[in-house]
Short mmCIF file of C-alpha atoms in Angstrom, two decimals:
data_model
loop_
_atom_site.label_atom_id
_atom_site.label_comp_id
_atom_site.label_asym_id
_atom_site.label_seq_id
_atom_site.Cartn_x
_atom_site.Cartn_y
_atom_site.Cartn_z
CA MET Y 101 0.00 0.00 0.00
CA ARG Y 102 1.21 3.50 -0.80
CA PHE Y 103 0.65 6.47 1.48
CA ARG Y 104 1.01 10.19 0.98
CA ILE Y 105 1.58 11.91 4.31
CA GLN Y 106 1.87 15.57 5.24
CA HIS Y 107 2.78 16.57 8.78
CA SER Y 108 3.19 20.16 9.97
CA LEU Y 109 4.28 21.37 13.41
CA HIS Y 110 4.07 24.97 14.63
CA TYR Y 111 5.90 25.88 17.84
CA ARG Y 112 5.18 29.34 19.24
CA TYR Y 113 6.86 31.15 22.12
CA GLU Y 114 5.50 34.06 24.12
CA ARG Y 115 8.84 35.87 23.81
CA PRO Y 116 11.81 35.42 21.45
CA VAL Y 117 13.96 32.46 22.50
CA PHE Y 118 17.23 30.85 21.45
CA LEU Y 119 16.72 27.36 20.08
CA GLU Y 120 19.27 24.74 21.04
CA PRO Y 121 20.03 22.10 18.36
CA HIS Y 122 16.90 20.12 17.45
CA THR Y 123 16.81 16.48 16.30
CA LEU Y 124 13.93 15.61 13.97
CA ARG Y 125 12.77 12.03 13.51
CA LEU Y 126 10.26 12.76 10.79
CA THR Y 127 11.74 10.57 8.03
CA PRO Y 128 10.19 7.08 7.74
CA ARG Y 129 12.59 4.20 8.26
CA GLN Y 130 13.88 2.18 5.32
CA GLU Y 131 13.32 -1.42 6.40
CA ALA Y 132 11.85 -4.77 5.41
CA GLY Y 133 8.27 -3.66 5.98
CA GLN Y 134 8.32 -0.35 4.12
CA ARG Y 135 10.07 1.67 1.43
CA LEU Y 136 10.48 5.44 1.37
CA ILE Y 137 9.71 6.80 -2.08
CA GLN Y 138 9.79 10.58 -1.57
CA HIS Y 139 10.46 12.88 1.38
CA SER Y 140 10.89 16.62 1.85
CA LEU Y 141 11.36 18.83 4.91
CA ARG Y 142 10.66 22.55 4.98
CA VAL Y 143 11.86 24.75 7.84
CA GLU Y 144 10.36 28.22 7.78
CA GLY Y 145 13.24 30.61 8.31
CA ALA Y 146 16.39 28.78 7.35
CA PRO Y 147 18.43 27.47 10.32
CA GLN Y 148 22.13 28.19 10.54
CA GLY Y 149 22.80 24.59 9.56
CA ARG Y 150 21.34 21.13 9.14
CA CYS Y 151 22.66 17.62 8.66
CA GLU Y 152 21.20 14.18 8.11
CA ALA Y 153 22.32 11.29 10.28
CA LEU Y 154 21.37 7.92 11.74
CA ASP Y 155 20.83 7.96 15.48
CA ALA Y 156 21.90 5.25 17.92
CA ASN Y 157 18.74 3.25 17.13
CA GLY Y 158 19.17 3.39 13.36
CA ASN Y 159 16.48 6.04 12.87
CA SER Y 160 16.91 8.63 10.12
CA THR Y 161 17.29 12.07 11.66
CA VAL Y 162 17.77 15.67 10.62
CA VAL Y 163 19.67 17.85 13.09
CA LEU Y 164 19.01 21.62 12.93
CA TRP Y 165 21.01 24.33 14.69
CA PHE Y 166 20.33 28.04 14.98
CA ASP Y 167 22.15 31.34 15.55
CA ASP Y 168 19.29 33.78 16.15
CA LEU Y 169 16.36 34.51 18.43
CA ARG Y 170 12.99 33.21 17.27
CA GLN Y 171 9.42 33.46 18.42
CA GLU Y 172 8.25 30.46 16.40
CA LEU Y 173 9.51 27.33 14.70
CA ASN Y 174 7.52 25.98 11.76
CA LEU Y 175 8.26 22.54 10.30
CA ALA Y 176 6.51 20.77 7.44
CA VAL Y 177 7.26 17.34 5.98
CA ALA Y 178 5.72 15.66 2.95
CA MET Y 179 6.40 12.06 2.07
CA GLU Y 180 5.29 9.07 0.07
CA VAL Y 181 5.82 5.61 1.55
CA GLU Y 182 5.07 2.12 0.31
CA THR Y 183 4.27 -0.45 3.01
CA LEU Y 184 5.15 -4.03 2.12
CA ARG Y 185 3.94 -6.30 4.93
CA VAL Y 186 0.71 -7.77 3.53
CA ASN Y 187 0.60 -10.86 5.76
CA PRO Y 188 1.77 -10.12 9.34
CA PHE Y 189 1.76 -13.83 10.24
CA ASN Y 190 4.14 -14.99 7.49
CA TRP Y 191 7.06 -15.92 9.75
CA ILE Y 192 8.40 -18.76 11.87
CA ILE Y 193 10.49 -19.07 15.04
CA THR Y 194 13.90 -20.54 14.28
CA ASP Y 195 15.30 -20.72 17.83
CA PRO Y 196 13.72 -23.37 20.12
CA GLY Y 197 14.47 -21.18 23.12
CA ALA Y 198 11.97 -18.62 21.82
CA LEU Y 199 9.06 -21.00 21.24
CA THR Y 200 7.75 -20.76 24.79
CA LEU Y 201 7.77 -18.20 27.59
CA PRO Y 202 9.90 -17.08 29.25
CA VAL Y 203 12.07 -16.71 26.16
CA ARG Y 204 15.72 -17.75 26.30
CA TYR Y 205 17.67 -16.13 23.47
CA ARG Y 206 21.02 -17.50 22.42
CA PRO Y 207 23.83 -15.64 24.25
CA GLU Y 208 25.01 -13.71 21.20
CA THR Y 209 21.46 -12.66 20.36
CA ALA Y 210 20.72 -11.66 23.95
CA ALA Y 211 23.86 -9.51 24.03
CA ALA Y 212 22.77 -7.62 20.91
CA LEU Y 213 19.26 -7.16 22.31
CA GLN Y 214 20.31 -6.05 25.80
CA PRO Y 215 18.89 -2.49 25.54
CA PHE Y 216 15.45 -3.94 24.73
CA LEU Y 217 15.42 -6.55 27.51
CA GLY Y 218 15.72 -4.32 30.56
CA ARG Y 219 13.33 -5.19 33.39
CA GLU Y 220 14.57 -2.51 35.78
CA GLY Y 221 11.62 -0.93 37.51
CA CYS Y 222 9.07 -3.36 36.07
CA ASP Y 223 6.21 -3.40 38.54
CA PRO Y 224 5.37 -6.77 40.15
CA LEU Y 225 1.71 -6.25 39.22
CA VAL Y 226 2.64 -5.93 35.54
CA GLU Y 227 4.81 -9.04 35.80
CA ALA Y 228 2.01 -11.02 37.44
CA TRP Y 229 -0.53 -9.83 34.85
CA ALA Y 230 1.80 -10.76 31.98
CA ALA Y 231 2.33 -14.20 33.53
CA GLU Y 232 -1.45 -14.69 33.65
CA GLN Y 233 -1.71 -13.82 29.96
CA ALA Y 234 1.05 -16.30 29.16
CA THR Y 235 -0.61 -19.06 31.17
CA ALA Y 236 -3.87 -18.51 29.32
CA VAL Y 237 -2.16 -19.46 26.02
CA ASN Y 238 -0.03 -22.30 27.47
CA HIS Y 239 3.09 -20.11 27.34
CA GLY Y 240 3.27 -20.16 23.54
CA THR Y 241 5.21 -17.12 22.32
CA GLN Y 242 3.32 -16.50 19.07
CA ALA Y 243 -0.07 -16.98 20.72
CA PHE Y 244 0.92 -14.68 23.60
CA LEU Y 245 1.92 -11.79 21.32
CA MET Y 246 -1.44 -11.74 19.59
CA ALA Y 247 -3.48 -12.46 22.72
CA LEU Y 248 -1.77 -9.65 24.62
CA ALA Y 249 -2.66 -7.11 21.93
CA ASP Y 250 -6.23 -8.41 21.85
CA THR Y 251 -6.58 -8.31 25.65
CA ILE Y 252 -5.43 -4.68 25.84
CA HIS Y 253 -7.63 -3.65 22.93
CA HIS Y 254 -10.81 -5.20 24.32
CA GLY Y 255 -10.14 -4.85 28.05
CA PHE Y 256 -8.94 -1.25 28.29
CA HIS Y 257 -10.58 2.14 27.80
CA HIS Y 258 -8.67 3.93 25.07
CA VAL Y 259 -8.38 7.71 25.30
CA GLY Y 260 -6.86 10.48 23.24
CA ARG Y 261 -4.16 12.50 25.03
CA LEU Y 262 -2.26 14.99 22.92
CA GLU Y 263 0.67 15.79 25.22
CA GLY Y 264 2.87 14.22 27.84
CA ASP Y 265 5.07 11.17 28.26
CA PRO Y 266 3.52 7.70 28.41
CA LEU Y 267 2.04 6.73 31.75
CA ASP Y 268 3.91 4.25 33.87
CA PRO Y 269 2.81 0.77 32.68
CA ALA Y 270 1.60 -0.09 36.19
CA ASP Y 271 -0.69 2.97 36.16
CA THR Y 272 -2.07 2.05 32.75
CA LEU Y 273 -2.74 -1.48 33.99
CA ALA Y 274 -4.32 -0.33 37.25
CA GLY Y 275 -6.67 2.10 35.51
CA ARG Y 276 -7.30 -0.18 32.50
CA SER Y 277 -7.12 3.04 30.48
CA GLY Y 278 -4.64 4.95 28.33
CA ALA Y 279 -3.65 6.59 25.08
CA CYS Y 280 -1.85 4.62 22.37
CA ARG Y 281 1.59 5.45 23.78
CA ASP Y 282 0.48 4.25 27.23
CA THR Y 283 -0.77 0.89 26.00
CA ALA Y 284 2.31 0.52 23.78
CA MET Y 285 4.59 0.88 26.80
CA LEU Y 286 2.45 -1.54 28.82
CA TYR Y 287 2.80 -4.05 25.96
CA VAL Y 288 6.58 -3.50 25.94
CA ALA Y 289 6.84 -3.96 29.73
CA ALA Y 290 4.73 -7.13 29.70
CA CYS Y 291 6.87 -8.66 26.95
CA ARG Y 292 10.14 -7.76 28.67
CA SER Y 293 8.94 -9.34 31.91
CA LEU Y 294 8.80 -12.66 30.04
CA GLY Y 295 12.22 -12.35 28.43
CA LEU Y 296 11.06 -10.91 25.10
CA ALA Y 297 13.02 -8.00 23.64
CA ALA Y 298 10.58 -5.20 22.90
CA ARG Y 299 10.71 -1.58 21.77
CA PHE Y 300 8.51 1.49 21.33
CA VAL Y 301 7.43 2.61 17.84
CA SER Y 302 6.33 6.05 16.70
CA GLY Y 303 4.66 6.60 13.34
CA TYR Y 304 1.39 6.86 11.46
CA SER Y 305 -1.54 4.52 10.99
CA MET Y 306 -4.22 4.45 8.31
CA HIS Y 307 -6.55 3.16 11.00
CA HIS Y 308 -7.05 5.08 14.21
CA PRO Y 309 -8.95 4.20 17.38
CA PRO Y 310 -12.53 5.52 17.63
CA GLU Y 311 -11.55 7.94 20.39
CA VAL Y 312 -9.32 9.79 17.89
CA THR Y 313 -11.30 11.89 15.42
CA GLU Y 314 -8.48 12.69 13.01
CA HIS Y 315 -5.07 11.42 11.98
CA GLU Y 316 -2.18 12.12 14.35
CA LEU Y 317 1.04 10.48 15.43
CA HIS Y 318 0.44 6.93 16.58
CA ALA Y 319 2.40 4.54 18.81
CA TRP Y 320 2.67 0.76 18.98
CA ALA Y 321 5.28 -1.90 19.89
CA GLU Y 322 7.72 -4.26 18.20
CA VAL Y 323 8.99 -7.55 19.63
CA TYR Y 324 12.08 -9.42 18.48
CA VAL Y 325 11.55 -13.06 17.60
CA PRO Y 326 14.35 -15.17 16.02
CA GLY Y 327 13.28 -16.02 12.49
CA GLY Y 328 10.67 -13.28 12.37
CA GLY Y 329 12.85 -10.33 13.33
CA TRP Y 330 11.13 -7.30 14.82
CA ARG Y 331 7.39 -8.06 14.71
CA PRO Y 332 4.98 -5.13 15.19
CA TYR Y 333 1.83 -5.31 17.32
CA ASP Y 334 -0.67 -2.52 17.96
CA PRO Y 335 -2.42 -3.03 21.32
CA SER Y 336 -4.65 0.02 20.97
CA LEU Y 337 -6.12 -1.51 17.82
CA GLY Y 338 -5.71 -5.15 18.88
CA LEU Y 339 -3.85 -6.37 15.83
CA ALA Y 340 -0.62 -7.64 14.36
CA VAL Y 341 0.54 -4.77 12.16
CA ALA Y 342 0.38 -5.36 8.42
CA ASP Y 343 0.59 -2.67 5.72
CA GLY Y 344 -1.58 -0.03 7.38
CA HIS Y 345 1.17 1.50 9.54
CA VAL Y 346 4.20 3.67 8.65
CA VAL Y 347 7.19 3.61 11.02
CA LEU Y 348 9.03 6.84 11.79
CA ALA Y 349 11.25 5.78 14.68
CA THR Y 350 11.86 2.91 17.09
CA ALA Y 351 13.75 2.82 20.38
CA ALA Y 352 14.07 0.95 23.63
CA ASP Y 353 13.36 4.26 25.42
CA HIS Y 354 10.28 6.07 24.10
CA ARG Y 355 12.05 9.43 24.48
CA LEU Y 356 14.52 8.40 21.77
CA ALA Y 357 11.65 7.87 19.32
CA ALA Y 358 10.22 11.39 19.76
CA PRO Y 359 9.53 13.08 16.40
CA VAL Y 360 11.12 16.35 17.58
CA ASP Y 361 13.74 16.53 20.34
CA GLY Y 362 15.17 19.90 21.38
CA ARG Y 363 15.26 22.64 23.98
CA TYR Y 364 15.19 26.42 23.99
CA ARG Y 365 16.62 29.14 26.19
CA GLY Y 366 14.58 32.17 27.15
CA THR Y 367 13.44 34.31 30.05
CA GLY Y 368 9.93 33.37 31.14
CA GLY Y 369 6.89 33.10 28.96
CA SER Y 370 4.96 30.13 27.69
CA SER Y 371 5.13 27.98 24.57
CA SER Y 372 2.56 26.10 22.51
CA LEU Y 373 2.43 23.51 19.75
CA ASP Y 374 -0.09 23.12 16.96
CA TYR Y 375 0.16 20.30 14.46
CA ARG Y 376 -1.68 18.74 11.55
CA VAL Y 377 -1.35 15.28 10.01
CA SER Y 378 -2.84 14.38 6.65
CA LEU Y 379 -2.64 10.74 5.53
CA ALA Y 380 -4.17 9.28 2.39
CA ALA Y 381 -3.76 6.20 0.21
CA ALA Y 382 -1.92 6.93 -3.03
CA ALA Y 383 -2.38 5.25 -6.39
CA GLU Y 384 0.05 2.41 -7.04
#
């Protein structure tokens, strides 16, 4: 499926400020599940400089730096992307240690996946809940991944929340409620508690939950399975991701998948952000 996407962001400041270097993750990833056909970035008021780079997670970034005071920052990206994953279940597990939960990766694989395996701070309630979900499917890894997405989709109240970091997974679980980034991080935490490497994904989806009235940035999760690679699951929609999603950035830490990362220096005053996302299917 081909998508044409336009995404604009308008940052406004009450008083002129100095912008520190900004990192933009607004270029879709080139990977097995998608192909970037066209992409353009417009920055209103040329920055002092810009460069393109891969970040530590392999995401395409544009770094901007500035030499003047500004009262606004306007960004606009336009892109065309072809998604290639028609059948999200067309994969097998090639390592016996990953067939059942808890997963036991081979040592060399586990070493490479270490940033995505961290269980530090995982709440015991989340661990116990994940164990219950695993028991319900006889500890089968493939069945668990789909059942977990389905359980969150049908058992939680999904809300739209435009700003703020994801809630702590334990809070999302306790309230059985959250925005897409909240349920994505709960999915990640539940998988990690059972030895599965998992990461946060930021991007766009052709389908959006009923609580969202228009297209906006979306969040879901990916889990690493030997033989299948990084497999995407969307708990807010209750599905294994096929060709209806476009990936911008992935990271073990959700903050490293933020579409715009930067600070400003100024004396007092407030700031605001307005954005618009337009997503439509394009002719093949």
